[in-house]
Short mmCIF file of C-alpha atoms in Angstrom, two decimals:
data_model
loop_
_atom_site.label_atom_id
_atom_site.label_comp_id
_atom_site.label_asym_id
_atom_site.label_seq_id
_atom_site.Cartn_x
_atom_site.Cartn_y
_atom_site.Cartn_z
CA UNK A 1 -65.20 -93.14 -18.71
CA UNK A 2 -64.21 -95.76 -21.08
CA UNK A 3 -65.08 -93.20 -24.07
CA UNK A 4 -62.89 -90.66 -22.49
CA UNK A 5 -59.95 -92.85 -22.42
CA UNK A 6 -60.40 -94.06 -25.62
CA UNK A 7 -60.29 -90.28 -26.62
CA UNK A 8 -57.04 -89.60 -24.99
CA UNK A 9 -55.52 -92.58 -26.36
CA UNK A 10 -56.13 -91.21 -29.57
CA UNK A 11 -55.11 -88.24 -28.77
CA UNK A 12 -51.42 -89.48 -27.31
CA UNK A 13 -51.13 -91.25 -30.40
CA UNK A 14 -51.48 -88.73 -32.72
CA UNK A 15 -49.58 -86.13 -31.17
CA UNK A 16 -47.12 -89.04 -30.75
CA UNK A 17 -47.26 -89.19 -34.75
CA UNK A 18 -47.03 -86.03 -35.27
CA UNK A 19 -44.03 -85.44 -33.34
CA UNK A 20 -42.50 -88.53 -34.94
CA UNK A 21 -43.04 -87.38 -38.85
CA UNK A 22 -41.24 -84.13 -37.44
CA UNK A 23 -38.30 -86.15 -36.20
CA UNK A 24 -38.01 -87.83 -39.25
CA UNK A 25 -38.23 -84.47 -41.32
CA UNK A 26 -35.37 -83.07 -39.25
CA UNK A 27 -33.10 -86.64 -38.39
CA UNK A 28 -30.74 -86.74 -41.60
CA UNK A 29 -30.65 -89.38 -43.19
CA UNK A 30 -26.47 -89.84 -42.72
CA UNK A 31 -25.52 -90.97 -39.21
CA UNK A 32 -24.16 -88.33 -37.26
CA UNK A 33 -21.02 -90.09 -36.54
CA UNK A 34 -20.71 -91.03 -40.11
CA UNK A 35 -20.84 -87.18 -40.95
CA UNK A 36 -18.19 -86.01 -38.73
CA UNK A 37 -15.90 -88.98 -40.23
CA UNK A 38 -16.15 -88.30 -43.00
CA UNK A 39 -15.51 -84.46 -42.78
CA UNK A 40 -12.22 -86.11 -41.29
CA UNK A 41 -10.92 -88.24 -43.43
CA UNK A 42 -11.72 -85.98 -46.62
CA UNK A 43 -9.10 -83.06 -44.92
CA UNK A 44 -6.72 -86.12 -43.44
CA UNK A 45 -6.56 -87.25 -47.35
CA UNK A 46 -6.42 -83.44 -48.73
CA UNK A 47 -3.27 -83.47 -46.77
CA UNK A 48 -1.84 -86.60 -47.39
CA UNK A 49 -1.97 -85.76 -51.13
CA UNK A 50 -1.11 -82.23 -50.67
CA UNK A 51 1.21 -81.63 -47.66
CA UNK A 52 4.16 -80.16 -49.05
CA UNK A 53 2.25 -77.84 -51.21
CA UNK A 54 0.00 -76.69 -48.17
CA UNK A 55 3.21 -76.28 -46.59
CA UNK A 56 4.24 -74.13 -48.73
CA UNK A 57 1.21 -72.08 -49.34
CA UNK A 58 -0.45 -71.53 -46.11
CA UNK A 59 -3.35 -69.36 -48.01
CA UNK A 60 -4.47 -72.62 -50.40
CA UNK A 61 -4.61 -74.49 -47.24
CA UNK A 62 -6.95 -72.20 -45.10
CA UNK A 63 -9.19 -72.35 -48.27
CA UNK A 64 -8.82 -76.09 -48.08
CA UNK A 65 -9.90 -76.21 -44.72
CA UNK A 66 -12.33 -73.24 -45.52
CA UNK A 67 -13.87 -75.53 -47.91
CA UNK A 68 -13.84 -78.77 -46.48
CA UNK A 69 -14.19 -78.76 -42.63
CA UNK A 70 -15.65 -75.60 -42.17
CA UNK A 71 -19.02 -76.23 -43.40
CA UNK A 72 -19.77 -78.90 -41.18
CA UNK A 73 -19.53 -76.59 -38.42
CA UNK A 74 -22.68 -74.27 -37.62
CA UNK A 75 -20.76 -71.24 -37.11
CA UNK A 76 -23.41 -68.43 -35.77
CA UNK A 77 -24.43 -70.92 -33.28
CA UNK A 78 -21.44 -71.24 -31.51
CA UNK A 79 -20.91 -67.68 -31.84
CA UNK A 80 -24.08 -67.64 -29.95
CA UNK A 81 -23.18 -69.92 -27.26
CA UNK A 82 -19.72 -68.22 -27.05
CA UNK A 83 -21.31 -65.06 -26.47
CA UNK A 84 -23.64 -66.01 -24.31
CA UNK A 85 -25.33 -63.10 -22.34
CA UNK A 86 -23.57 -60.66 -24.63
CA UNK A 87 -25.33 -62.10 -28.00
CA UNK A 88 -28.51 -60.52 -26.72
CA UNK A 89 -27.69 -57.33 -26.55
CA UNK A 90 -25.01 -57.61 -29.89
CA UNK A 91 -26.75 -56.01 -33.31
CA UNK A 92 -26.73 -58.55 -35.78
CA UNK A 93 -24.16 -56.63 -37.60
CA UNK A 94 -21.69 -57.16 -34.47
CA UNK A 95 -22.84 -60.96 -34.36
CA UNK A 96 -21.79 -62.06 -37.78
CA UNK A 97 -18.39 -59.92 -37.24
CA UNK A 98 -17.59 -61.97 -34.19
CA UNK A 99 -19.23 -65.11 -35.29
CA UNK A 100 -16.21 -65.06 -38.86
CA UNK A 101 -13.21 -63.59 -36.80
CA UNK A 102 -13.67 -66.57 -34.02
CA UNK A 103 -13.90 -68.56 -37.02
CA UNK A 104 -10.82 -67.29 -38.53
CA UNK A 105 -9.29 -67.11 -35.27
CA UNK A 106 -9.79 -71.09 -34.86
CA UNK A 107 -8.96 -71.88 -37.76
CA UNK A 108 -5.70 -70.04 -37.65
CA UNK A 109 -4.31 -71.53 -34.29
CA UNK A 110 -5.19 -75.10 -35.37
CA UNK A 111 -5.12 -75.92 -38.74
CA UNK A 112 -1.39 -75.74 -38.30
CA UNK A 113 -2.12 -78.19 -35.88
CA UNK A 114 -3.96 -80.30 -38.33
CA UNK A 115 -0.89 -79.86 -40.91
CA UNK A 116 1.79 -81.37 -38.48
CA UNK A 117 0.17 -84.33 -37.01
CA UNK A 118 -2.23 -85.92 -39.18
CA UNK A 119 -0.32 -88.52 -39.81
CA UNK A 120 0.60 -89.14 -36.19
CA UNK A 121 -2.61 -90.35 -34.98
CA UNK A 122 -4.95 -92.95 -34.90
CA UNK A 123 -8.32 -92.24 -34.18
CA UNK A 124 -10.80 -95.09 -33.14
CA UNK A 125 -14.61 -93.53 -33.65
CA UNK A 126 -17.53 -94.79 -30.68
CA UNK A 127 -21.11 -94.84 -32.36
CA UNK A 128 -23.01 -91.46 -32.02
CA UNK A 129 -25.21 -91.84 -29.16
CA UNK A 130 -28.17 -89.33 -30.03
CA UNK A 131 -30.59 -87.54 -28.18
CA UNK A 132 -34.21 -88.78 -27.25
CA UNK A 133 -36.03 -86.34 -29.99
CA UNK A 134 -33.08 -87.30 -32.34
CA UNK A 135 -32.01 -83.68 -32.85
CA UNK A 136 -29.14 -84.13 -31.15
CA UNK A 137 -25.98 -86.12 -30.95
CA UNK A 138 -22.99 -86.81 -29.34
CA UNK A 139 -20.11 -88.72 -31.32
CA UNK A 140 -16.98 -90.37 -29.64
CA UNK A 141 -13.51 -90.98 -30.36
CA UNK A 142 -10.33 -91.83 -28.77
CA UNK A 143 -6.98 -90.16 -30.89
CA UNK A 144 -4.11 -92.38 -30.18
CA UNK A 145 -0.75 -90.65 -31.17
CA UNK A 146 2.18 -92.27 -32.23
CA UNK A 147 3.92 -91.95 -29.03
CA UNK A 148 1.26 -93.79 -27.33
CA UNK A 149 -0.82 -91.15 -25.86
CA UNK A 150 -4.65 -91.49 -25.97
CA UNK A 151 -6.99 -88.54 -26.22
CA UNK A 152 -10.77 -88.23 -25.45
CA UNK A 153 -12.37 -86.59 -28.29
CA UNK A 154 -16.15 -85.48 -28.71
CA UNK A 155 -18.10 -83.75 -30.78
CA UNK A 156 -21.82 -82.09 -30.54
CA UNK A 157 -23.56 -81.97 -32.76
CA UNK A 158 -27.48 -80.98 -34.15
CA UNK A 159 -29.73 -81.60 -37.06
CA UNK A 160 -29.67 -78.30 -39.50
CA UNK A 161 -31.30 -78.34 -42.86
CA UNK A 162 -31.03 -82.05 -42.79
CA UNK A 163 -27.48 -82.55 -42.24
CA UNK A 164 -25.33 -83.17 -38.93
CA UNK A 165 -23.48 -79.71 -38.11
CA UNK A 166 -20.88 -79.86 -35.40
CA UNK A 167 -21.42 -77.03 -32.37
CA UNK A 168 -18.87 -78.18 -29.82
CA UNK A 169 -15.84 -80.03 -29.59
CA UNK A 170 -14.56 -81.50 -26.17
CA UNK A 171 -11.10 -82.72 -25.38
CA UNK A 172 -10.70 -84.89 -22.83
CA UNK A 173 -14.28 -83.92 -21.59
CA UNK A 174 -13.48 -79.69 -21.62
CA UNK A 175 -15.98 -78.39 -23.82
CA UNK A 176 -14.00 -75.54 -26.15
CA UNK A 177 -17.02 -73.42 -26.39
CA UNK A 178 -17.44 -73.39 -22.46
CA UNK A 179 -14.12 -72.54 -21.82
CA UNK A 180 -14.48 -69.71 -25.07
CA UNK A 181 -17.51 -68.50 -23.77
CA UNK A 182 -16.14 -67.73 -19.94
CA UNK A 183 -12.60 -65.94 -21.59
CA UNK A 184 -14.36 -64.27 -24.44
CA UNK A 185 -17.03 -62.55 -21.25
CA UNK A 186 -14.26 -61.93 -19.51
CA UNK A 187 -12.33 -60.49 -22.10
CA UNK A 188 -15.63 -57.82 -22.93
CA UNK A 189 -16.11 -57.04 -19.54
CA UNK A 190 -12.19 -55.47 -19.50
CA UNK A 191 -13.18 -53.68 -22.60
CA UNK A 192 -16.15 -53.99 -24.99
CA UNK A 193 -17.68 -56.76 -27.70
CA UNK A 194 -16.47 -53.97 -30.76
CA UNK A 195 -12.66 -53.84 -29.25
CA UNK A 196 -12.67 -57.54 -29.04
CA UNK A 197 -14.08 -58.06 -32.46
CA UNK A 198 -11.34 -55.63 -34.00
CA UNK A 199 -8.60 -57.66 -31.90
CA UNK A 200 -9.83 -61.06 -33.30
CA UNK A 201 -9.63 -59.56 -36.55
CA UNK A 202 -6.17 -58.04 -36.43
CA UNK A 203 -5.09 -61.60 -35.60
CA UNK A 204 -4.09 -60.37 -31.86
CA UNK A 205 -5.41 -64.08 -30.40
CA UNK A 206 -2.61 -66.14 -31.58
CA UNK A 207 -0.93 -69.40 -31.02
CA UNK A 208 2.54 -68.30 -28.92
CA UNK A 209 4.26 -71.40 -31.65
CA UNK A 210 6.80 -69.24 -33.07
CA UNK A 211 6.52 -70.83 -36.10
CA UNK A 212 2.82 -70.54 -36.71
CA UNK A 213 2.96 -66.73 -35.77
CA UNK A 214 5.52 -65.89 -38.32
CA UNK A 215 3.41 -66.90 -41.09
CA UNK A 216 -0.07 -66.08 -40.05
CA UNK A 217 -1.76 -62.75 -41.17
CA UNK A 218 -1.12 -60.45 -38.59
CA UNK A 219 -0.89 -57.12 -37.69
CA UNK A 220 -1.38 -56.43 -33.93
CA UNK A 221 1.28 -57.88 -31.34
CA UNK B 1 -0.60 -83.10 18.64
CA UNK B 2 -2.30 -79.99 18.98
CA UNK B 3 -2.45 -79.71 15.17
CA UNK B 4 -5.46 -81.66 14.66
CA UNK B 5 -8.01 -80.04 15.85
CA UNK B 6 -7.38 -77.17 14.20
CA UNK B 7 -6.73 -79.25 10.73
CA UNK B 8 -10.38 -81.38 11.56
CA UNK B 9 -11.83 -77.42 11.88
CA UNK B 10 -10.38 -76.52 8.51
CA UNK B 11 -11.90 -79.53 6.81
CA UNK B 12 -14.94 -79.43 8.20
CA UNK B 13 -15.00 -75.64 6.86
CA UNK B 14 -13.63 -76.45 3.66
CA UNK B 15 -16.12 -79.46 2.97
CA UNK B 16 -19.04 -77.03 4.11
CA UNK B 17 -18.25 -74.58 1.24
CA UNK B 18 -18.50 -77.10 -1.24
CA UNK B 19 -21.67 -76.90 -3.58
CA UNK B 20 -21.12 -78.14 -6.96
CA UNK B 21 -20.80 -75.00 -9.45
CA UNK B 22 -21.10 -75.00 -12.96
CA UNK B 23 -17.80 -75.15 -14.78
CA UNK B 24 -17.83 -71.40 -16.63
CA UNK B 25 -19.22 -69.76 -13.42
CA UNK B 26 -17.69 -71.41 -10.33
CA UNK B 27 -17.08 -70.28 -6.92
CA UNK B 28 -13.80 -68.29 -6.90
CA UNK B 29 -13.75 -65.59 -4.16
CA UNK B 30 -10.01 -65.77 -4.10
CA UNK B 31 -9.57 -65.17 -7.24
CA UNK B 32 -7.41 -61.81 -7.10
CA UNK B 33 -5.17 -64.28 -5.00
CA UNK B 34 -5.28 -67.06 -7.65
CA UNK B 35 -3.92 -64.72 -10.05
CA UNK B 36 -1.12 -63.58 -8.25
CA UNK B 37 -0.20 -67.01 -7.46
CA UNK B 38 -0.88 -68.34 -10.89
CA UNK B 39 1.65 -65.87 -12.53
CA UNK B 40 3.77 -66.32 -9.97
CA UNK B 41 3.53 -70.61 -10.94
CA UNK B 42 3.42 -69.03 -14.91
CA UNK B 43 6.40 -67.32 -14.63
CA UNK B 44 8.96 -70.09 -12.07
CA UNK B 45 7.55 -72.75 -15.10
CA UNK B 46 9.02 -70.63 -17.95
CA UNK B 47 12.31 -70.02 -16.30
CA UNK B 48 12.95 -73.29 -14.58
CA UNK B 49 10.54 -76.27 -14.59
CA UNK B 50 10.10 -76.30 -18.29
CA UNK B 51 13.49 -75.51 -19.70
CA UNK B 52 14.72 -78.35 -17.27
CA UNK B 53 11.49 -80.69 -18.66
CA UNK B 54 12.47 -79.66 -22.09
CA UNK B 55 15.80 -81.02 -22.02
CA UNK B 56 14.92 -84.22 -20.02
CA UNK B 57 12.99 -84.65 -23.48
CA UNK B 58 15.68 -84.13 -25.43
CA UNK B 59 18.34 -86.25 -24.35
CA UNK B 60 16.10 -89.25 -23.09
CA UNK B 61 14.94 -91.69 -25.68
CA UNK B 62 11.25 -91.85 -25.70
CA UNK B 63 11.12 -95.96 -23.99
CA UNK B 64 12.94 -94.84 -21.18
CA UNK B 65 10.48 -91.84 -20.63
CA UNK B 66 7.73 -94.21 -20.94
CA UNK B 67 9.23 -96.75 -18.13
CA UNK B 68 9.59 -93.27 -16.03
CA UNK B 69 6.16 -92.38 -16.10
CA UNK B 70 4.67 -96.14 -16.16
CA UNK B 71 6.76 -96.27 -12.50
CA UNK B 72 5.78 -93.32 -10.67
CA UNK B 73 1.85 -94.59 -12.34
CA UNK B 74 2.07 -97.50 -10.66
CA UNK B 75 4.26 -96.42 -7.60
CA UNK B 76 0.96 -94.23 -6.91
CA UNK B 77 -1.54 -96.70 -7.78
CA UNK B 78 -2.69 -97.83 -3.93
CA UNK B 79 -4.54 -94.80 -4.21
CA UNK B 80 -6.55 -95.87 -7.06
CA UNK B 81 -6.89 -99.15 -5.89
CA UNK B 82 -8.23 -97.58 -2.44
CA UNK B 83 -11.01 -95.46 -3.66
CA UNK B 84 -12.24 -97.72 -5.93
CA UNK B 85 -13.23 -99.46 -2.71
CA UNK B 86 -14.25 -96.02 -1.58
CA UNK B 87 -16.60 -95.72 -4.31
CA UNK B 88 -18.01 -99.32 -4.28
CA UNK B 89 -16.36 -100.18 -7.42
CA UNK B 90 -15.49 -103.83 -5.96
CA UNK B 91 -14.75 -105.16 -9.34
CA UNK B 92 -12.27 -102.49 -10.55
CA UNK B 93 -11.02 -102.70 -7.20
CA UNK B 94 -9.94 -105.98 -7.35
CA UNK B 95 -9.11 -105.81 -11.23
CA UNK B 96 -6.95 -102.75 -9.81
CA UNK B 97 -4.86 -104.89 -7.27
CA UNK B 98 -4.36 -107.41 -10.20
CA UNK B 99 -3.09 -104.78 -12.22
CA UNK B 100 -0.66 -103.78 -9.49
CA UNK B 101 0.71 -106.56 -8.59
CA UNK B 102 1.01 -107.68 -12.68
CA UNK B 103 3.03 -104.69 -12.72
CA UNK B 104 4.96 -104.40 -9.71
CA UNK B 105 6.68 -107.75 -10.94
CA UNK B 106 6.54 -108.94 -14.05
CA UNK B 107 6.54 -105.15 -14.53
CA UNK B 108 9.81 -104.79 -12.94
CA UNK B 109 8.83 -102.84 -10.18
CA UNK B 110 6.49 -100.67 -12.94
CA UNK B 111 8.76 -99.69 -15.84
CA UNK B 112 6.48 -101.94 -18.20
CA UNK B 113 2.89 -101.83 -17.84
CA UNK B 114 2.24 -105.43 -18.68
CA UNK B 115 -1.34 -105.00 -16.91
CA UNK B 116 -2.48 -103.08 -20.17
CA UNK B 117 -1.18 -106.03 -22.66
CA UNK B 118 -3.17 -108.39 -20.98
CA UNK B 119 -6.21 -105.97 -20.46
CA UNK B 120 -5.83 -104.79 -16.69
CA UNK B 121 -6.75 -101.69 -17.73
CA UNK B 122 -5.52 -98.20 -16.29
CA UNK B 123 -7.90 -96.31 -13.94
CA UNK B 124 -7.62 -92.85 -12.32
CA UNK B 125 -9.55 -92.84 -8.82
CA UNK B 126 -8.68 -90.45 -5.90
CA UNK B 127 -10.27 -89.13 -2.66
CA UNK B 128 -11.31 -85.81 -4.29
CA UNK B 129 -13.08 -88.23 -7.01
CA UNK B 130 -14.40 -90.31 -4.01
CA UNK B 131 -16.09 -87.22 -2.07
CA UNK B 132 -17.49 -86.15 -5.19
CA UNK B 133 -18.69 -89.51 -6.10
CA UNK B 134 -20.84 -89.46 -2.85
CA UNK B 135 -22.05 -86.02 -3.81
CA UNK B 136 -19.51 -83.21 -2.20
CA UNK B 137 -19.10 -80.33 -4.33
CA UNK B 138 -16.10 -78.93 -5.63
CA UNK B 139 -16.02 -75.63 -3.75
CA UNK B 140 -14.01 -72.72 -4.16
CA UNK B 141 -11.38 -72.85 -7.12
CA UNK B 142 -8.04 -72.77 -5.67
CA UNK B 143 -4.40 -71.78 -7.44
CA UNK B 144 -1.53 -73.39 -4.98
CA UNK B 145 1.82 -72.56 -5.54
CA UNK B 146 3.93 -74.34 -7.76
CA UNK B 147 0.71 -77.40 -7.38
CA UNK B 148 -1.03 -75.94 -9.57
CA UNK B 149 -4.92 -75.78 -9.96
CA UNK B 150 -7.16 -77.42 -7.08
CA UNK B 151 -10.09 -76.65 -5.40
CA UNK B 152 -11.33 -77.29 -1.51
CA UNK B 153 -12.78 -80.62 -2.40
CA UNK B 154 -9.25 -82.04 -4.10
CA UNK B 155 -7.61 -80.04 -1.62
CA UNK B 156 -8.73 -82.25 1.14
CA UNK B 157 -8.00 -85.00 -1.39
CA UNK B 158 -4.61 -84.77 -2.15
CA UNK B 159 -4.42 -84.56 1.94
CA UNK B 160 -6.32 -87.73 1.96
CA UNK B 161 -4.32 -89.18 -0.85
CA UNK B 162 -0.70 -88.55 0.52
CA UNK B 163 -1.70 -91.62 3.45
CA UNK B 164 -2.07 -94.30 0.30
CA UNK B 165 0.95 -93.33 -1.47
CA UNK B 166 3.52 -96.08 -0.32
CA UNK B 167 6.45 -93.97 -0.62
CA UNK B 168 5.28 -92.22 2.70
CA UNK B 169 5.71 -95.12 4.62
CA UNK B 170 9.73 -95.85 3.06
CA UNK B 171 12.07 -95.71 5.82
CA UNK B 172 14.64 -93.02 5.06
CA UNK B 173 11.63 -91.45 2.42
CA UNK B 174 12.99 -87.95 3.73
CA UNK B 175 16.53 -88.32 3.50
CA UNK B 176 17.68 -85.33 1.05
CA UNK B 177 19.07 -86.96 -1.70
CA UNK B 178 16.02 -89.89 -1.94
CA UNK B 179 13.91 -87.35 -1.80
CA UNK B 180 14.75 -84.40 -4.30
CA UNK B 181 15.72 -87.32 -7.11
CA UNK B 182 12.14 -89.00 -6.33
CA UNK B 183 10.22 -85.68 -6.32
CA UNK B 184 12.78 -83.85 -8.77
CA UNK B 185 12.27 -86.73 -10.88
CA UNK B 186 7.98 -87.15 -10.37
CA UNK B 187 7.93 -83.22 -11.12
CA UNK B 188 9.96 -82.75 -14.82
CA UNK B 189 7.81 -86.38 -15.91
CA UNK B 190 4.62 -85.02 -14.85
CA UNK B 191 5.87 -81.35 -16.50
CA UNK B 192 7.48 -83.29 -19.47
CA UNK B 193 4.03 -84.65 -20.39
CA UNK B 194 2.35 -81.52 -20.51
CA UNK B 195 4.77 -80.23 -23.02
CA UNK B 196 2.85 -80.69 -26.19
CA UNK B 197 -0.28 -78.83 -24.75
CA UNK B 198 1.59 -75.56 -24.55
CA UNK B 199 0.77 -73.92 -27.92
CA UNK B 200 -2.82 -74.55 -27.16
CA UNK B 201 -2.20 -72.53 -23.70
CA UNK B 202 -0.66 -70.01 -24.88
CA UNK B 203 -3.14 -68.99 -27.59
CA UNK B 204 -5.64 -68.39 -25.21
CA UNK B 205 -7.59 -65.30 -24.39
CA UNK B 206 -6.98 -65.41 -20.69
CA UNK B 207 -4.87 -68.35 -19.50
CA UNK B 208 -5.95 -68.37 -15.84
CA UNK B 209 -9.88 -68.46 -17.35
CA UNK B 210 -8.68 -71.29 -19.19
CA UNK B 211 -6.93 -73.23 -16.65
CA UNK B 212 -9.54 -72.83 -14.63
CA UNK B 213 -12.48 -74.00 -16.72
CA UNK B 214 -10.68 -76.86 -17.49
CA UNK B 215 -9.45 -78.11 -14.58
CA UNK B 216 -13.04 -77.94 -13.29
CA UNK B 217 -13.86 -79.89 -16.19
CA UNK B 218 -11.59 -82.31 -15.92
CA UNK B 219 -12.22 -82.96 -12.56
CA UNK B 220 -16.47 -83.45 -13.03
CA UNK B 221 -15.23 -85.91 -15.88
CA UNK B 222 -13.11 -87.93 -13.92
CA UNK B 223 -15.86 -88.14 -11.19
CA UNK B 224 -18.22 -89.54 -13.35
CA UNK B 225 -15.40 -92.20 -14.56
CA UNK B 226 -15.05 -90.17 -18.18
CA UNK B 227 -19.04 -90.25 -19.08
CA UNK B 228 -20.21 -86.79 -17.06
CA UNK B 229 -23.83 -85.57 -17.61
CA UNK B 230 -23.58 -82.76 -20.52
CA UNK B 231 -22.47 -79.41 -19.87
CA UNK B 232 -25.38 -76.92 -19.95
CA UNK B 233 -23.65 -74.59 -22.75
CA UNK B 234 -26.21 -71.85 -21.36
CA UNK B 235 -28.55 -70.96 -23.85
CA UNK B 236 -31.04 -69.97 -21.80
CA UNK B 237 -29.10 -66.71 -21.19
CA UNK B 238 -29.55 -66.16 -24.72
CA UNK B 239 -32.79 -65.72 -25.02
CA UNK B 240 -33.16 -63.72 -28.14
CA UNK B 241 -36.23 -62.73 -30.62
CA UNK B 242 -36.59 -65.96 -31.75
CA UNK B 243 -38.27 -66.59 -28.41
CA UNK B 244 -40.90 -69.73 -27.80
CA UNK B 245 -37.89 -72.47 -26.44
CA UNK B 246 -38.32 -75.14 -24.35
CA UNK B 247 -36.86 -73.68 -20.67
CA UNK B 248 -33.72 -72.80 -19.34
CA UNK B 249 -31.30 -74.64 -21.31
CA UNK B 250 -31.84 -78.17 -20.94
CA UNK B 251 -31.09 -78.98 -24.43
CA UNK B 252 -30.08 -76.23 -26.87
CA UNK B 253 -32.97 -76.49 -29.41
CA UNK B 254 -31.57 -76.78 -32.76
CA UNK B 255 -30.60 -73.44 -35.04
CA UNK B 256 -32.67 -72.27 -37.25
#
């Protein structure tokens, strides 16, 4: 009796050691919410020191933000939780299509965005709260703007390759990939995953701001 | 008289189809209906409500905006103040009361929110929060005209809701001109600060999707006072090759 308990003691612990030298393989070593702040305040400064030329040259800043804020992002998994159902039966060919033109398509409508208020805003950043195994965490912050309106912002985010990658962003508590993932189904259920692919990549998802429109890459209406 | 029992039936109905539903796949039998009324609300906002909240923007100055929509905040307060009780939240309750009466004089009748200088801090409560705070669904998504998004369990709400606003009980509350200033006036401030999020709208795949993902959002946020359990992104209807996950989507297992 006492032998067998002894055993399984032994046994809890070691699986329990195990599993902990695997969390610490995969936990990076930055804190998550350190990660995503400092993605921000690398673009916020890029623009500080470069607005008018970004202005300017709308192409140098996409690469900015190509370069900067994009890679903290894991892209083919929220292409995979956008499409949902549909990424099972998408070839891999169709999945990295969709995964860079909902890329592109992001970064188009809000990088503008980005450009014309980051100066506006104050944002106050909570301390990532992370998941029980560690893999996971969710990090905090409230946006004040200028005019004294306060926003709710979140981000998701996972360990990959030892370093925090962002796969959802809420506002005010609405998840963007949720509310992606029920327009983009509906949107392939009216036609198919290939039309909506093309359409993302003809630029036909646009921001309505007249002034973003005219200059981004477009061809379709 | 003989309206009640018919409105206690329709309540009683309403609150019986309410199951909670997850945010990207809710109930929404009427949606053909929602639609029609949604473009309907889509199209009377473009032509009238926010040309008309667009230049109340313009030739206001931004503090007198402010005092507008700190005084129809507090004006509506009660009702925050009552379902905190509602919900058991005795100490925002009372911190609630403080913070309206703070603000209904030294405020000057609301125009200043002094409660938030001196940390009475601004809460949203309301009867559809309450019934889903003691565990009523949301029900069917519902598109009212020219209310906007709702669903039953807010519907009932808002019924709920109109008792604790005090301007129900103003003598003279329905006389024309009172009443189209105060409700003209509640409408273009509520309209005028949604302006901003209208680019983001309008670059959206499917704006009634959108609306209505949201709303449902907002609404299980609010419930849970800003803090609601994670959103199951769903990718247990993935389920590709790389098989061998933990089950149906309780955490999304890390890429690889």
């Amino acid at each position: 009796m006492i032998q067998q308990t002894t055993r399984r003691v032994f046994l809890c612990l070691g699986l329990g050691l195990s599993v902990g030298a695997a969390v610490a393989d995969a936990t990076p070593a930055q804190g998550a919410d350190a990660a995503v702040k400092s993605t921000t305040e690398q673009i916020r400064v890029l623009i500080r020191q470069h607005h008018d030329e970004y202005k300017a040259n709308q192409a140098k800043f996409y690469q900015a933000v190509n370069d900067v804020v994009v890679p903290r992002f894991d892209v083919p998994y929220i292409a995979k939780l956008v499409l949902s159902k549909n990424y099972r039966t998408a070839t891999p060919d169709q999945r990295t299509h969709f995964a860079n033109a909902f890329k592109d398509m992001l970064l188009h409508s809000y990088a503008n965005a980005m450009l014309d208020n980051y100066d506006s805003a104050k944002i106050d950043w909570m301390p990532a709260r992370l998941s029980d195994d560690k893999s996971e965490a969710a990090v905090n912050s409230t946006v004040k703007r200028d005019n004294g309106q306060t926003y709710a912002i979140g981000f998701r985010v996972h360990a990959v390759d030892g370093d925090w990658k962002i796969y959802d962003i809420t506002v005010e508590n609405v998840s963007l990939v949720l509310n992606f993932k029920t327009q983009i189904d509906a949107e392939i259920k009216r036609s198919s995953l290939d039309e909506v692919i093309a359409r993302m990549e003809q630029g036909q998802y646009k921001p309505a701001n007249p002034e973003v429109s005219k200059q981004a890459p477009s061809k379709g209406g | 008289m003989r309206i009640r029992p018919a409105c206690t039936i329709l309540v009683t109905l309403a609150l019986a189809a309410c199951a909670h539903h997850p945010a990207d796949e809710p109930a929404d039998p009427l949606e053909p209906v929602n639609r029609a009324v949604w473009s309907f609300n889509h199209t009377a906002d473009q032509y009238v409500l926010k040309p008309v909240a667009q230049g109340y923007v313009d030739v206001t100055p931004d503090w007198a905006r402010e005092g507008i929509s700190n005084f129809f905040g507090n004006l509506t307060y009660p009702t925050t103040i009552v379902n905190d009780f509602l919900q058991a939240k005795f100490k925002q309750g009372v911190a609630d009361t403080g913070r309206f009466v703070v603000n209904s004089t030294y405020g000057v009748g609301g125009l200043i929110d002094v409660g938030e200088r001196v940390g009475l801090h601004r809460h949203d409560e309301d009867f559809g929060q309450t019934l889903g705070y003691w565990g009523v669904g949301e029900g069917w998504f519902l598109m009212l005209p020219l209310l906007g998004p709702s669903d039953n369990r807010d519907l009932i709400g808002r019924g709920f809701d109109s008792f604790t606003t005090p301007t129900r009980y103003l003598p003279g509350r329905y006389d024309l001109p009172n009443y189209a200033v105060t409700l003209g006036l509640y409408t273009i401030n509520l309209r005028a600060n949604l302006l901003p999020s209208d680019s983001l709208m309008e670059s959206q795949f499917d704006t009634y999707l959108f609306i209505r993902t949201a709303y449902l959002q907002h609404r299980q946020a609010l419930v849970y006072d800003g803090n609601p359990p994670p959103e199951d992104l769903g990718l247990s209807d993935i389920d590709d090759s790389d098989s061998a996950k933990p089950k149906a989507g309780d955490k999304p297992a890390p890429a690889k």
